[in-house]
Amino acid sequence: MLDFGLTQEQEEIRRLARKFADHELAPRAPYYDKTGEFPWEHFKKMAELGFTGMMLPPEHGGLGADTLTHAIVIEEIARGSAVMAVMLEVHNTLACESINRFGTLEQKKKYLPKLASGEYLGAFALTEPNSGSDASGMCTTAVLQGDSYVLNGSKCFITSGGQAHLYLVMARTNKEAGTKGISAFLVEKGTPGFSFGQPEEKMGLTASHTTDLILDDCRIPRENLVGREGEGFKMALTVLDGGRLGIGAQAVGITQAAFEAAVKYSRERVQFGQPIANFQAIQWMLAEMSTDLDAARMLLYHAAWLKDQGRPMTTEAARAKLFASTMAVKHTAKAVQIHGGYGYIKEYNVERFMREAKATEIYEGTSEIQKLVIARNILK
Ligand code: CAA
């Protein structure tokens, strides 16, 4: 049976997220873009709505929502604020999911209720200055000393860096063991020897702080190891499959916002004595945008559905992210084009959408890495 319908619950949560995005996120997004202030008010509100930790089981404070429902929420949040979408997506798919899937019962009891209630914001630290696409090339080390691990090294481009309370940090526990020499650790903000760089000055998503993490003889309890030693790399790639769906959903949401702005503007803008929507040049751009949006949603929802069935979805997640982020970059630029000169100024928001869309081709694996993942699967 092929069923394209969403459940009543999914429709309701979409309406809830959309209302929040329309009434609270979208009106404030230009302010946050301009100031780069961290939008704690919106994070707290997302927690009140139950979106933080929404895929966690109810016994740990979550809603027990599935991946598809989460993708729908991220899409709607991104329609109002791409900043809040990436913050929530990293918190849910990378931080919460890592602990929920691989953590001990003690770690779950200690951290998940705090992450679900929004008392804690979670972050994920894989990337290093010399280890981006080649994630296993990391140099940060973790050495067991008595009942503690001592971490040394630095991470970069960490979403919510400096603001998040809890970081899943990947570090090398065995220099000779390649991908099997990497382990995952929970590091709390405030731990001695753990500090942050200044927020990077970025092209877009300014209010989503991105910083370095510095680990200088940072001593953490032995029980903060997640899973077993040597399992950190696989763990990171496993949760990144889900994270890539989150970024695909973010790309769809940003493009949807740009599309709606382009439709509205083309109906209102009169040139040569008629609305520009009457011209085929504009119509074709709108038609292509809506077609690609639909195709991206299909790839995304299908991959999310596979994950919810417990089936492999690495390739499908990579395809969804690749397609959604490519079309986001292409069509947010088209939305600027439709707005002409007005598109190039900030008042109409589309230039912000274009800047924000670009990140979706880069983080959680560049488009080239998604192609590598897809091609490896074809040729294996
Ligand atoms: N799920 C589970 N296991 C996986 C996996 C997956 N998706 N992909 C690979 N693995 C396993 C492999 O089976 C292998 O295990 P065995 O040795 O037991 O066979 C092991 O992991 C190593 O895999 P590879 O040999 O394929 O490793 P590689 O070094 O060639 O790297 C890569 C693979 C796909 C290039 C990987 O390095 C990668 O994804 N790079 C991109 C990094 C990335 O996405 N960074 C994002 C940072 S987080 C972020 O951006 C968040 C944010 O702030 C927004």
mmCIF file of C-alpha atoms in Angstrom, residues 6-224:
data_model
loop_
_atom_site.group_PDB
_atom_site.id
_atom_site.type_symbol
_atom_site.label_atom_id
_atom_site.label_comp_id
_atom_site.label_asym_id
_atom_site.label_seq_id
_atom_site.Cartn_x
_atom_site.Cartn_y
_atom_site.Cartn_z
ATOM 1 C CA LEU A 6 -0.163 12.366 7.108
ATOM 2 C CA THR A 7 -1.836 11.324 10.344
ATOM 3 C CA GLN A 8 -4.171 13.723 12.120
ATOM 4 C CA GLU A 9 -1.502 14.123 14.805
ATOM 5 C CA GLN A 10 1.110 15.073 12.200
ATOM 6 C CA GLU A 11 -1.262 17.604 10.606
ATOM 7 C CA GLU A 12 -1.948 19.109 14.036
ATOM 8 C CA ILE A 13 1.698 19.429 14.975
ATOM 9 C CA ARG A 14 2.386 20.998 11.558
ATOM 10 C CA ARG A 15 -0.331 23.586 12.249
ATOM 11 C CA LEU A 16 1.107 24.273 15.696
ATOM 12 C CA ALA A 17 4.656 24.723 14.361
ATOM 13 C CA ARG A 18 3.413 26.859 11.460
ATOM 14 C CA LYS A 19 1.443 29.167 13.746
ATOM 15 C CA PHE A 20 4.457 29.620 16.002
ATOM 16 C CA ALA A 21 6.690 30.270 12.970
ATOM 17 C CA ASP A 22 4.278 32.802 11.440
ATOM 18 C CA HIS A 23 3.447 34.695 14.616
ATOM 19 C CA GLU A 24 6.675 34.583 16.577
ATOM 20 C CA LEU A 25 9.685 33.427 14.568
ATOM 21 C CA ALA A 26 9.300 35.136 11.180
ATOM 22 C CA PRO A 27 8.595 38.652 12.535
ATOM 23 C CA ARG A 28 11.733 38.547 14.740
ATOM 24 C CA ALA A 29 14.064 36.780 12.290
ATOM 25 C CA PRO A 30 15.341 40.017 10.662
ATOM 26 C CA TYR A 31 16.168 41.428 14.118
ATOM 27 C CA TYR A 32 18.184 38.372 15.067
ATOM 28 C CA ASP A 33 19.881 38.334 11.673
ATOM 29 C CA LYS A 34 20.957 41.929 12.177
ATOM 30 C CA THR A 35 22.085 41.726 15.800
ATOM 31 C CA GLY A 36 23.405 38.175 15.946
ATOM 32 C CA GLU A 37 21.848 37.938 19.416
ATOM 33 C CA PHE A 38 21.235 34.373 20.543
ATOM 34 C CA PRO A 39 17.432 33.812 20.434
ATOM 35 C CA TRP A 40 16.916 32.208 23.846
ATOM 36 C CA GLU A 41 13.290 33.456 23.976
ATOM 37 C CA HIS A 42 12.497 31.291 20.967
ATOM 38 C CA PHE A 43 14.366 28.262 22.257
ATOM 39 C CA LYS A 44 12.396 28.436 25.515
ATOM 40 C CA LYS A 45 9.145 28.732 23.556
ATOM 41 C CA MET A 46 10.041 25.719 21.424
ATOM 42 C CA ALA A 47 10.604 23.812 24.671
ATOM 43 C CA GLU A 48 7.167 24.873 25.945
ATOM 44 C CA LEU A 49 5.645 23.574 22.719
ATOM 45 C CA GLY A 50 7.334 20.209 23.314
ATOM 46 C CA PHE A 51 9.686 20.459 20.316
ATOM 47 C CA THR A 52 12.931 20.063 22.293
ATOM 48 C CA GLY A 53 13.646 16.379 22.641
ATOM 49 C CA MET A 54 10.399 15.624 20.808
ATOM 50 C CA MET A 55 11.651 12.234 19.540
ATOM 51 C CA LEU A 56 12.677 11.100 23.028
ATOM 52 C CA PRO A 57 10.471 8.571 24.775
ATOM 53 C CA PRO A 58 7.960 9.991 27.276
ATOM 54 C CA GLU A 59 9.789 8.368 30.222
ATOM 55 C CA HIS A 60 12.690 10.726 29.513
ATOM 56 C CA GLY A 61 10.469 13.773 28.983
ATOM 57 C CA GLY A 62 9.941 13.572 25.218
ATOM 58 C CA LEU A 63 6.844 13.251 23.049
ATOM 59 C CA GLY A 64 7.889 9.950 21.500
ATOM 60 C CA ALA A 65 7.394 11.514 18.050
ATOM 61 C CA ASP A 66 8.687 9.766 14.934
ATOM 62 C CA THR A 67 11.272 11.036 12.443
ATOM 63 C CA LEU A 68 8.668 12.113 9.898
ATOM 64 C CA THR A 69 6.867 14.283 12.450
ATOM 65 C CA HIS A 70 10.199 15.792 13.450
ATOM 66 C CA ALA A 71 11.014 16.581 9.801
ATOM 67 C CA ILE A 72 7.662 18.340 9.458
ATOM 68 C CA VAL A 73 8.324 20.444 12.569
ATOM 69 C CA ILE A 74 11.834 21.426 11.398
ATOM 70 C CA GLU A 75 10.453 22.345 7.965
ATOM 71 C CA GLU A 76 7.837 24.637 9.510
ATOM 72 C CA ILE A 77 10.259 26.183 11.988
ATOM 73 C CA ALA A 78 12.725 26.858 9.128
ATOM 74 C CA ARG A 79 9.945 28.618 7.194
ATOM 75 C CA GLY A 80 9.945 31.161 10.040
ATOM 76 C CA SER A 81 13.558 31.018 11.172
ATOM 77 C CA ALA A 82 16.398 29.003 9.684
ATOM 78 C CA VAL A 83 18.396 29.808 12.833
ATOM 79 C CA MET A 84 15.918 28.124 15.159
ATOM 80 C CA ALA A 85 15.615 25.180 12.772
ATOM 81 C CA VAL A 86 19.329 24.342 12.864
ATOM 82 C CA MET A 87 19.538 24.897 16.616
ATOM 83 C CA LEU A 88 16.590 22.562 17.251
ATOM 84 C CA GLU A 89 17.678 20.033 14.665
ATOM 85 C CA VAL A 90 21.197 19.647 16.112
ATOM 86 C CA HIS A 91 19.790 19.498 19.653
ATOM 87 C CA ASN A 92 17.266 16.782 18.726
ATOM 88 C CA THR A 93 18.973 14.598 16.129
ATOM 89 C CA LEU A 94 22.608 14.772 17.217
ATOM 90 C CA ALA A 95 22.668 15.520 20.953
ATOM 91 C CA CYS A 96 19.449 13.920 22.276
ATOM 92 C CA GLU A 97 19.499 11.034 19.817
ATOM 93 C CA SER A 98 23.132 10.078 20.617
ATOM 94 C CA ILE A 99 22.386 9.753 24.315
ATOM 95 C CA ASN A 100 19.046 8.058 23.783
ATOM 96 C CA ARG A 101 20.475 5.479 21.374
ATOM 97 C CA PHE A 102 23.905 4.856 22.808
ATOM 98 C CA GLY A 103 23.981 6.236 26.357
ATOM 99 C CA THR A 104 23.784 4.327 29.631
ATOM 100 C CA LEU A 105 20.604 4.411 31.696
ATOM 101 C CA GLU A 106 22.372 6.764 34.138
ATOM 102 C CA GLN A 107 23.322 9.154 31.311
ATOM 103 C CA LYS A 108 19.750 9.073 30.011
ATOM 104 C CA LYS A 109 18.285 9.780 33.447
ATOM 105 C CA LYS A 110 20.781 12.541 34.128
ATOM 106 C CA TYR A 111 20.608 14.419 30.833
ATOM 107 C CA LEU A 112 17.555 13.606 28.720
ATOM 108 C CA PRO A 113 14.881 15.230 30.928
ATOM 109 C CA LYS A 114 16.966 18.424 31.006
ATOM 110 C CA LEU A 115 17.427 18.385 27.229
ATOM 111 C CA ALA A 116 13.743 17.646 26.649
ATOM 112 C CA SER A 117 12.534 20.426 28.946
ATOM 113 C CA GLY A 118 14.856 22.980 27.362
ATOM 114 C CA GLU A 119 16.775 23.484 30.614
ATOM 115 C CA TYR A 120 19.770 22.283 28.595
ATOM 116 C CA LEU A 121 20.623 23.031 24.982
ATOM 117 C CA GLY A 122 22.685 20.278 23.361
ATOM 118 C CA ALA A 123 25.541 20.462 20.835
ATOM 119 C CA PHE A 124 27.651 18.066 18.773
ATOM 120 C CA ALA A 125 31.403 18.416 18.306
ATOM 121 C CA LEU A 126 33.003 16.408 15.515
ATOM 122 C CA THR A 127 34.742 18.907 13.209
ATOM 123 C CA GLU A 128 38.276 20.191 13.780
ATOM 124 C CA PRO A 129 40.356 22.772 11.922
ATOM 125 C CA ASN A 130 42.101 20.003 9.916
ATOM 126 C CA SER A 131 39.317 17.448 9.945
ATOM 127 C CA GLY A 132 36.087 18.488 8.209
ATOM 128 C CA SER A 133 34.858 16.186 5.421
ATOM 129 C CA ASP A 134 37.566 13.734 6.544
ATOM 130 C CA ALA A 135 35.958 13.445 9.944
ATOM 131 C CA SER A 136 38.072 10.526 11.111
ATOM 132 C CA GLY A 137 41.253 12.588 10.676
ATOM 133 C CA MET A 138 40.639 14.235 14.063
ATOM 134 C CA CYS A 139 43.476 14.957 16.509
ATOM 135 C CA THR A 140 41.643 15.713 19.769
ATOM 136 C CA THR A 141 42.657 13.091 22.313
ATOM 137 C CA ALA A 142 41.054 11.540 25.363
ATOM 138 C CA VAL A 143 43.295 9.672 27.790
ATOM 139 C CA LEU A 144 41.986 7.561 30.657
ATOM 140 C CA GLN A 145 43.610 8.542 33.976
ATOM 141 C CA GLY A 146 42.139 6.728 36.951
ATOM 142 C CA ASP A 147 38.429 7.459 37.019
ATOM 143 C CA SER A 148 38.639 10.356 34.562
ATOM 144 C CA TYR A 149 39.234 10.998 30.892
ATOM 145 C CA VAL A 150 41.478 13.949 30.105
ATOM 146 C CA LEU A 151 40.641 15.665 26.831
ATOM 147 C CA ASN A 152 43.016 17.836 24.818
ATOM 148 C CA GLY A 153 42.533 19.505 21.446
ATOM 149 C CA SER A 154 40.162 21.848 19.669
ATOM 150 C CA LYS A 155 36.931 21.620 17.725
ATOM 151 C CA CYS A 156 35.577 24.192 15.295
ATOM 152 C CA PHE A 157 32.321 25.309 13.599
ATOM 153 C CA ILE A 158 30.286 24.057 16.544
ATOM 154 C CA THR A 159 26.621 25.006 16.293
ATOM 155 C CA SER A 160 25.376 26.658 19.541
ATOM 156 C CA GLY A 161 28.996 26.761 20.753
ATOM 157 C CA GLY A 162 29.330 28.744 23.972
ATOM 158 C CA GLN A 163 25.549 28.782 24.464
ATOM 159 C CA ALA A 164 24.796 25.071 24.710
ATOM 160 C CA HIS A 165 25.036 23.395 28.101
ATOM 161 C CA LEU A 166 26.019 19.893 26.982
ATOM 162 C CA TYR A 167 28.411 18.816 24.178
ATOM 163 C CA LEU A 168 28.868 15.401 22.623
ATOM 164 C CA VAL A 169 32.600 15.552 21.875
ATOM 165 C CA MET A 170 34.356 13.017 19.652
ATOM 166 C CA ALA A 171 37.989 12.382 20.579
ATOM 167 C CA ARG A 172 40.703 9.911 19.809
ATOM 168 C CA THR A 173 41.319 7.219 22.445
ATOM 169 C CA ASN A 174 43.646 5.197 20.216
ATOM 170 C CA LYS A 175 46.005 6.863 17.743
ATOM 171 C CA GLU A 176 46.662 3.698 15.747
ATOM 172 C CA ALA A 177 43.117 2.418 15.321
ATOM 173 C CA GLY A 178 41.817 4.811 12.608
ATOM 174 C CA THR A 179 38.022 5.158 12.629
ATOM 175 C CA LYS A 180 37.899 2.592 15.444
ATOM 176 C CA GLY A 181 40.103 4.730 17.663
ATOM 177 C CA ILE A 182 37.469 7.445 18.153
ATOM 178 C CA SER A 183 35.169 7.660 21.188
ATOM 179 C CA ALA A 184 32.298 9.936 22.215
ATOM 180 C CA PHE A 185 32.123 11.918 25.472
ATOM 181 C CA LEU A 186 29.641 14.155 27.229
ATOM 182 C CA VAL A 187 31.217 17.436 28.290
ATOM 183 C CA GLU A 188 29.265 20.009 30.261
ATOM 184 C CA LYS A 189 29.744 23.738 29.881
ATOM 185 C CA GLY A 190 31.607 24.976 32.946
ATOM 186 C CA THR A 191 33.944 21.983 33.184
ATOM 187 C CA PRO A 192 37.460 23.279 34.007
ATOM 188 C CA GLY A 193 39.666 23.231 30.906
ATOM 189 C CA PHE A 194 36.693 23.602 28.563
ATOM 190 C CA SER A 195 36.341 26.987 26.836
ATOM 191 C CA PHE A 196 34.950 28.592 23.688
ATOM 192 C CA GLY A 197 36.135 30.881 20.919
ATOM 193 C CA GLN A 198 34.217 33.966 19.819
ATOM 194 C CA PRO A 199 31.203 33.385 17.544
ATOM 195 C CA GLU A 200 32.345 33.271 13.903
ATOM 196 C CA GLU A 201 31.189 36.141 11.686
ATOM 197 C CA LYS A 202 29.163 34.250 9.126
ATOM 198 C CA MET A 203 27.436 34.943 5.814
ATOM 199 C CA GLY A 204 24.062 34.070 7.345
ATOM 200 C CA LEU A 205 22.488 32.348 10.356
ATOM 201 C CA THR A 206 24.239 34.981 12.465
ATOM 202 C CA ALA A 207 22.130 34.313 15.561
ATOM 203 C CA SER A 208 23.026 30.621 15.516
ATOM 204 C CA HIS A 209 26.383 30.937 17.231
ATOM 205 C CA THR A 210 29.217 28.936 15.712
ATOM 206 C CA THR A 211 32.399 28.726 17.750
ATOM 207 C CA ASP A 212 35.587 26.818 18.436
ATOM 208 C CA LEU A 213 35.728 24.583 21.502
ATOM 209 C CA ILE A 214 39.029 24.401 23.348
ATOM 210 C CA LEU A 215 39.835 21.382 25.489
ATOM 211 C CA ASP A 216 42.884 22.017 27.622
ATOM 212 C CA ASP A 217 43.498 19.177 30.081
ATOM 213 C CA CYS A 218 39.744 18.982 30.407
ATOM 214 C CA ARG A 219 38.995 16.288 32.967
ATOM 215 C CA ILE A 220 35.611 14.558 32.831
ATOM 216 C CA PRO A 221 34.278 11.572 34.797
ATOM 217 C CA ARG A 222 34.908 8.195 33.222
ATOM 218 C CA GLU A 223 31.142 7.584 33.151
ATOM 219 C CA ASN A 224 30.756 10.380 30.580
#
